[in-house]
Amino acid sequence: HVVEFGANIPHPCDYQIDIDTSVCNLVFIGRNWEKKGGDKALGAFRELKSKGMNCTLTIIGCKPPCVEEEGIVVYPFLDKANPIHLSKICDILRTAHFLVLPTLFDAFGIVFCEASAYGVPSVAANVQGTSQPISEGRNGFLLPPTATAADYARKIQAAFADRDKYIALRKSSREEYEMRLNWDVWAKKVNCILEQTLINYRNAYGRQQ
């Protein structure tokens, strides 16, 4: 059995599907700038801007070197246990257009569940467990580990170019959260597995006891 983890944020009811697309708001979340592929995320942002795309980049969880430039906001540390910090994270996701995480390693990536909760598609590296929360074309896109910043920029630009298709992607991203990337669904699936395991055990060994 495979049962996905859920989002470690309150169940959002104020998410936006039909969002303003005059600006493309990118979000990077990770404690380790290098291991989470921060340089590629930054490079993708710069590549998009060089092509004339109106975009921003919000960095959460670390303090990267040399990123003091227009359009970039950095939150070195936000603690979900702090209600004010949690509210800030939710506010950022509510107005985000893409989560960009060209990570070198990720066992699963609960942050992808959290992005989907707000209808935010993810663009990430296809490494280790990222293909479990991210369903290609449904709530994001997976790029090869060797993909460059320019590759990420092209993927984001292509997905954002057609507004109707992008809004549809947001809708399916939220659906992925509702169908499988939240803890209520996790609990139901695990309970079903445990109940069936007990039934199987009783059928196999009940008569012998």
mmCIF file of C-alpha atoms in Angstrom:
data_model
loop_
_atom_site.group_PDB
_atom_site.id
_atom_site.type_symbol
_atom_site.label_atom_id
_atom_site.label_comp_id
_atom_site.label_asym_id
_atom_site.label_seq_id
_atom_site.Cartn_x
_atom_site.Cartn_y
_atom_site.Cartn_z
ATOM 1 C CA HIS A 1 0.000 0.000 0.000
ATOM 2 C CA VAL A 2 1.053 3.581 -0.657
ATOM 3 C CA VAL A 3 -0.575 6.273 1.460
ATOM 4 C CA GLU A 4 0.624 9.829 0.923
ATOM 5 C CA PHE A 5 1.251 12.243 3.778
ATOM 6 C CA GLY A 6 -0.849 15.384 4.109
ATOM 7 C CA ALA A 7 -0.285 19.125 4.321
ATOM 8 C CA ASN A 8 0.949 20.419 7.693
ATOM 9 C CA ILE A 9 -1.190 23.544 7.534
ATOM 10 C CA PRO A 10 -4.831 24.203 8.455
ATOM 11 C CA HIS A 11 -7.310 23.086 5.827
ATOM 12 C CA PRO A 12 -7.577 26.191 3.598
ATOM 13 C CA CYS A 13 -11.012 27.391 2.562
ATOM 14 C CA ASP A 14 -9.815 30.717 1.148
ATOM 15 C CA TYR A 15 -7.713 29.363 -1.706
ATOM 16 C CA GLN A 16 -7.940 31.056 -5.112
ATOM 17 C CA ILE A 17 -8.362 29.101 -8.323
ATOM 18 C CA ASP A 18 -9.244 31.956 -10.674
ATOM 19 C CA ILE A 19 -6.269 34.026 -9.563
ATOM 20 C CA ASP A 20 -4.840 37.241 -11.008
ATOM 21 C CA THR A 21 -2.148 36.340 -13.554
ATOM 22 C CA SER A 22 -0.763 39.800 -14.308
ATOM 23 C CA VAL A 23 2.281 38.849 -12.196
ATOM 24 C CA CYS A 24 3.758 35.366 -11.747
ATOM 25 C CA ASN A 25 4.617 34.832 -8.069
ATOM 26 C CA LEU A 26 7.207 32.103 -7.529
ATOM 27 C CA VAL A 27 7.882 30.537 -4.131
ATOM 28 C CA PHE A 28 10.924 28.583 -2.951
ATOM 29 C CA ILE A 29 10.733 26.803 0.422
ATOM 30 C CA GLY A 30 13.711 25.009 1.964
ATOM 31 C CA ARG A 31 16.123 25.154 4.865
ATOM 32 C CA ASN A 32 19.197 24.245 2.845
ATOM 33 C CA TRP A 33 19.696 26.616 -0.085
ATOM 34 C CA GLU A 34 22.194 24.398 -1.886
ATOM 35 C CA LYS A 35 20.564 20.983 -1.362
ATOM 36 C CA LYS A 36 17.080 22.259 -2.214
ATOM 37 C CA GLY A 37 18.318 23.743 -5.486
ATOM 38 C CA GLY A 38 18.009 27.384 -4.545
ATOM 39 C CA ASP A 39 20.490 28.524 -7.182
ATOM 40 C CA LYS A 40 18.349 26.994 -9.938
ATOM 41 C CA ALA A 41 15.180 28.571 -8.554
ATOM 42 C CA LEU A 42 16.894 31.945 -8.464
ATOM 43 C CA GLY A 43 18.306 31.388 -11.928
ATOM 44 C CA ALA A 44 14.855 30.530 -13.265
ATOM 45 C CA PHE A 45 13.461 33.742 -11.785
ATOM 46 C CA ARG A 46 16.207 35.786 -13.404
ATOM 47 C CA GLU A 47 15.749 33.974 -16.713
ATOM 48 C CA LEU A 48 12.030 34.759 -16.729
ATOM 49 C CA LYS A 49 12.680 38.403 -15.947
ATOM 50 C CA SER A 50 15.248 38.618 -18.741
ATOM 51 C CA LYS A 51 12.531 37.433 -21.128
ATOM 52 C CA GLY A 52 10.269 40.256 -20.038
ATOM 53 C CA MET A 53 8.018 38.219 -17.732
ATOM 54 C CA ASN A 54 6.605 40.106 -14.763
ATOM 55 C CA CYS A 55 7.406 37.879 -11.792
ATOM 56 C CA THR A 56 8.455 37.783 -8.162
ATOM 57 C CA LEU A 57 10.320 35.258 -6.022
ATOM 58 C CA THR A 58 9.595 34.636 -2.335
ATOM 59 C CA ILE A 59 12.210 32.581 -0.485
ATOM 60 C CA ILE A 60 11.194 30.892 2.770
ATOM 61 C CA GLY A 61 13.327 28.982 5.244
ATOM 62 C CA CYS A 62 16.870 30.106 4.512
ATOM 63 C CA LYS A 63 18.995 33.149 3.815
ATOM 64 C CA PRO A 64 20.661 32.753 0.417
ATOM 65 C CA PRO A 65 23.727 34.752 -0.554
ATOM 66 C CA CYS A 66 23.552 37.799 -2.796
ATOM 67 C CA VAL A 67 19.854 38.021 -3.681
ATOM 68 C CA GLU A 68 19.139 41.636 -2.800
ATOM 69 C CA GLU A 69 17.367 42.596 -5.984
ATOM 70 C CA GLU A 70 13.988 43.863 -7.063
ATOM 71 C CA GLY A 71 11.193 41.324 -6.957
ATOM 72 C CA ILE A 72 12.772 39.060 -4.320
ATOM 73 C CA VAL A 73 11.548 38.753 -0.730
ATOM 74 C CA VAL A 74 13.333 36.543 1.808
ATOM 75 C CA TYR A 75 11.925 35.072 5.025
ATOM 76 C CA PRO A 76 14.908 33.256 6.583
ATOM 77 C CA PHE A 77 12.728 31.490 9.151
ATOM 78 C CA LEU A 78 8.984 30.983 9.553
ATOM 79 C CA ASP A 79 7.775 28.639 12.297
ATOM 80 C CA LYS A 80 4.408 26.959 11.689
ATOM 81 C CA ALA A 81 3.981 26.621 15.459
ATOM 82 C CA ASN A 82 3.837 30.407 15.618
ATOM 83 C CA PRO A 83 0.344 31.573 14.541
ATOM 84 C CA ILE A 84 1.707 34.785 13.017
ATOM 85 C CA HIS A 85 4.341 32.894 11.023
ATOM 86 C CA LEU A 86 1.808 30.273 9.947
ATOM 87 C CA SER A 87 -0.534 33.007 8.753
ATOM 88 C CA LYS A 88 2.306 34.528 6.714
ATOM 89 C CA ILE A 89 3.069 31.175 5.040
ATOM 90 C CA CYS A 90 -0.593 30.744 4.152
ATOM 91 C CA ASP A 91 -0.805 34.302 2.822
ATOM 92 C CA ILE A 92 2.201 33.664 0.572
ATOM 93 C CA LEU A 93 0.767 30.401 -0.780
ATOM 94 C CA ARG A 94 -2.634 32.007 -1.309
ATOM 95 C CA THR A 95 -1.181 34.455 -3.851
ATOM 96 C CA ALA A 96 1.514 32.179 -5.292
ATOM 97 C CA HIS A 97 1.477 30.830 -8.850
ATOM 98 C CA PHE A 98 4.225 28.190 -8.684
ATOM 99 C CA LEU A 99 6.246 26.414 -6.030
ATOM 100 C CA VAL A 100 9.735 25.975 -7.497
ATOM 101 C CA LEU A 101 11.930 23.352 -5.831
ATOM 102 C CA PRO A 102 14.799 21.946 -7.943
ATOM 103 C CA THR A 103 15.864 19.835 -4.958
ATOM 104 C CA LEU A 104 18.817 17.455 -4.997
ATOM 105 C CA PHE A 105 17.111 15.195 -2.454
ATOM 106 C CA ASP A 106 13.625 14.836 -0.999
ATOM 107 C CA ALA A 107 12.172 11.723 0.617
ATOM 108 C CA PHE A 108 8.620 12.943 -0.069
ATOM 109 C CA GLY A 109 8.038 16.678 0.226
ATOM 110 C CA ILE A 110 5.094 17.703 2.406
ATOM 111 C CA VAL A 111 5.557 21.209 1.023
ATOM 112 C CA PHE A 112 4.104 19.943 -2.273
ATOM 113 C CA CYS A 113 0.933 18.934 -0.398
ATOM 114 C CA GLU A 114 0.754 22.390 1.120
ATOM 115 C CA ALA A 115 1.140 24.062 -2.253
ATOM 116 C CA SER A 116 -1.625 21.871 -3.692
ATOM 117 C CA ALA A 117 -3.877 22.850 -0.799
ATOM 118 C CA TYR A 118 -3.865 26.373 -2.216
ATOM 119 C CA GLY A 119 -4.120 25.244 -5.819
ATOM 120 C CA VAL A 120 -0.467 26.070 -6.449
ATOM 121 C CA PRO A 121 1.262 23.768 -8.965
ATOM 122 C CA SER A 122 4.818 22.659 -8.174
ATOM 123 C CA VAL A 123 7.807 22.517 -10.507
ATOM 124 C CA ALA A 124 10.428 20.245 -8.997
ATOM 125 C CA ALA A 125 13.244 17.823 -9.680
ATOM 126 C CA ASN A 126 12.288 14.182 -10.193
ATOM 127 C CA VAL A 127 14.427 12.769 -7.391
ATOM 128 C CA GLN A 128 13.721 10.146 -4.704
ATOM 129 C CA GLY A 129 10.153 10.643 -3.456
ATOM 130 C CA THR A 130 9.003 13.798 -5.248
ATOM 131 C CA SER A 131 7.053 11.810 -7.829
ATOM 132 C CA GLN A 132 4.711 10.590 -5.070
ATOM 133 C CA PRO A 133 3.077 13.907 -4.098
ATOM 134 C CA ILE A 134 3.492 15.469 -7.565
ATOM 135 C CA SER A 135 1.293 13.961 -10.248
ATOM 136 C CA GLU A 136 2.669 15.081 -13.612
ATOM 137 C CA GLY A 137 0.359 17.576 -15.261
ATOM 138 C CA ARG A 138 -2.153 17.419 -12.413
ATOM 139 C CA ASN A 139 -0.532 19.406 -9.616
ATOM 140 C CA GLY A 140 2.801 20.222 -11.169
ATOM 141 C CA PHE A 141 5.700 19.080 -13.280
ATOM 142 C CA LEU A 142 8.807 16.986 -12.654
ATOM 143 C CA LEU A 143 12.060 17.827 -14.414
ATOM 144 C CA PRO A 144 15.173 15.644 -14.662
ATOM 145 C CA PRO A 145 17.784 16.181 -11.927
ATOM 146 C CA THR A 146 20.098 17.572 -14.624
ATOM 147 C CA ALA A 147 17.585 20.252 -15.711
ATOM 148 C CA THR A 148 19.000 23.769 -15.723
ATOM 149 C CA ALA A 149 17.569 27.040 -14.458
ATOM 150 C CA ALA A 150 16.647 27.817 -18.069
ATOM 151 C CA ASP A 151 14.724 24.530 -18.264
ATOM 152 C CA TYR A 152 12.712 25.498 -15.190
ATOM 153 C CA ALA A 153 12.047 28.928 -16.645
ATOM 154 C CA ARG A 154 10.792 27.419 -19.907
ATOM 155 C CA LYS A 155 8.480 25.020 -18.087
ATOM 156 C CA ILE A 156 7.024 27.799 -15.933
ATOM 157 C CA GLN A 157 6.607 30.156 -18.881
ATOM 158 C CA ALA A 158 4.905 27.493 -20.993
ATOM 159 C CA ALA A 159 2.496 26.541 -18.187
ATOM 160 C CA PHE A 160 1.684 30.184 -17.475
ATOM 161 C CA ALA A 161 1.311 31.380 -21.058
ATOM 162 C CA ASP A 162 -2.217 30.039 -21.582
ATOM 163 C CA ARG A 163 -4.361 31.445 -18.789
ATOM 164 C CA ASP A 164 -7.221 28.980 -19.215
ATOM 165 C CA LYS A 165 -4.872 25.996 -19.059
ATOM 166 C CA TYR A 166 -3.076 27.472 -16.077
ATOM 167 C CA ILE A 167 -6.328 28.000 -14.174
ATOM 168 C CA ALA A 168 -7.291 24.405 -15.000
ATOM 169 C CA LEU A 169 -3.933 23.316 -13.557
ATOM 170 C CA ARG A 170 -4.702 25.179 -10.349
ATOM 171 C CA LYS A 171 -8.060 23.449 -10.159
ATOM 172 C CA SER A 172 -6.558 19.981 -10.582
ATOM 173 C CA SER A 173 -3.818 20.862 -8.066
ATOM 174 C CA ARG A 174 -6.456 21.570 -5.449
ATOM 175 C CA GLU A 175 -8.267 18.345 -6.411
ATOM 176 C CA GLU A 176 -5.079 16.360 -5.773
ATOM 177 C CA TYR A 177 -4.984 17.842 -2.287
ATOM 178 C CA GLU A 178 -8.629 17.003 -1.654
ATOM 179 C CA MET A 179 -8.375 13.451 -3.004
ATOM 180 C CA ARG A 180 -5.090 12.261 -1.521
ATOM 181 C CA LEU A 181 -2.742 14.912 -0.042
ATOM 182 C CA ASN A 182 -4.418 15.694 3.283
ATOM 183 C CA TRP A 183 -4.336 13.980 6.665
ATOM 184 C CA ASP A 184 -8.059 13.142 6.749
ATOM 185 C CA VAL A 185 -7.651 11.020 3.627
ATOM 186 C CA TRP A 186 -4.458 9.536 5.111
ATOM 187 C CA ALA A 187 -6.346 8.487 8.255
ATOM 188 C CA LYS A 188 -9.206 6.900 6.299
ATOM 189 C CA LYS A 189 -6.825 4.932 4.078
ATOM 190 C CA VAL A 190 -4.704 3.717 6.985
ATOM 191 C CA ASN A 191 -7.800 2.715 8.975
ATOM 192 C CA CYS A 192 -9.098 0.715 5.994
ATOM 193 C CA ILE A 193 -5.752 -1.059 5.672
ATOM 194 C CA LEU A 194 -5.683 -1.906 9.397
ATOM 195 C CA GLU A 195 -9.289 -3.094 9.380
ATOM 196 C CA GLN A 196 -8.711 -5.316 6.369
ATOM 197 C CA THR A 197 -5.522 -6.669 7.942
ATOM 198 C CA LEU A 198 -7.497 -7.628 11.053
ATOM 199 C CA ILE A 199 -10.190 -9.313 8.951
ATOM 200 C CA ASN A 200 -7.554 -11.249 7.017
ATOM 201 C CA TYR A 201 -5.879 -12.323 10.264
ATOM 202 C CA ARG A 202 -9.144 -13.528 11.787
ATOM 203 C CA ASN A 203 -10.044 -15.423 8.624
ATOM 204 C CA ALA A 204 -6.650 -17.092 8.541
ATOM 205 C CA TYR A 205 -6.150 -17.873 12.234
ATOM 206 C CA GLY A 206 -9.494 -17.398 13.979
ATOM 207 C CA ARG A 207 -10.607 -21.017 13.709
ATOM 208 C CA GLN A 208 -7.278 -22.305 15.007
ATOM 209 C CA GLN A 209 -7.712 -20.325 18.220
#
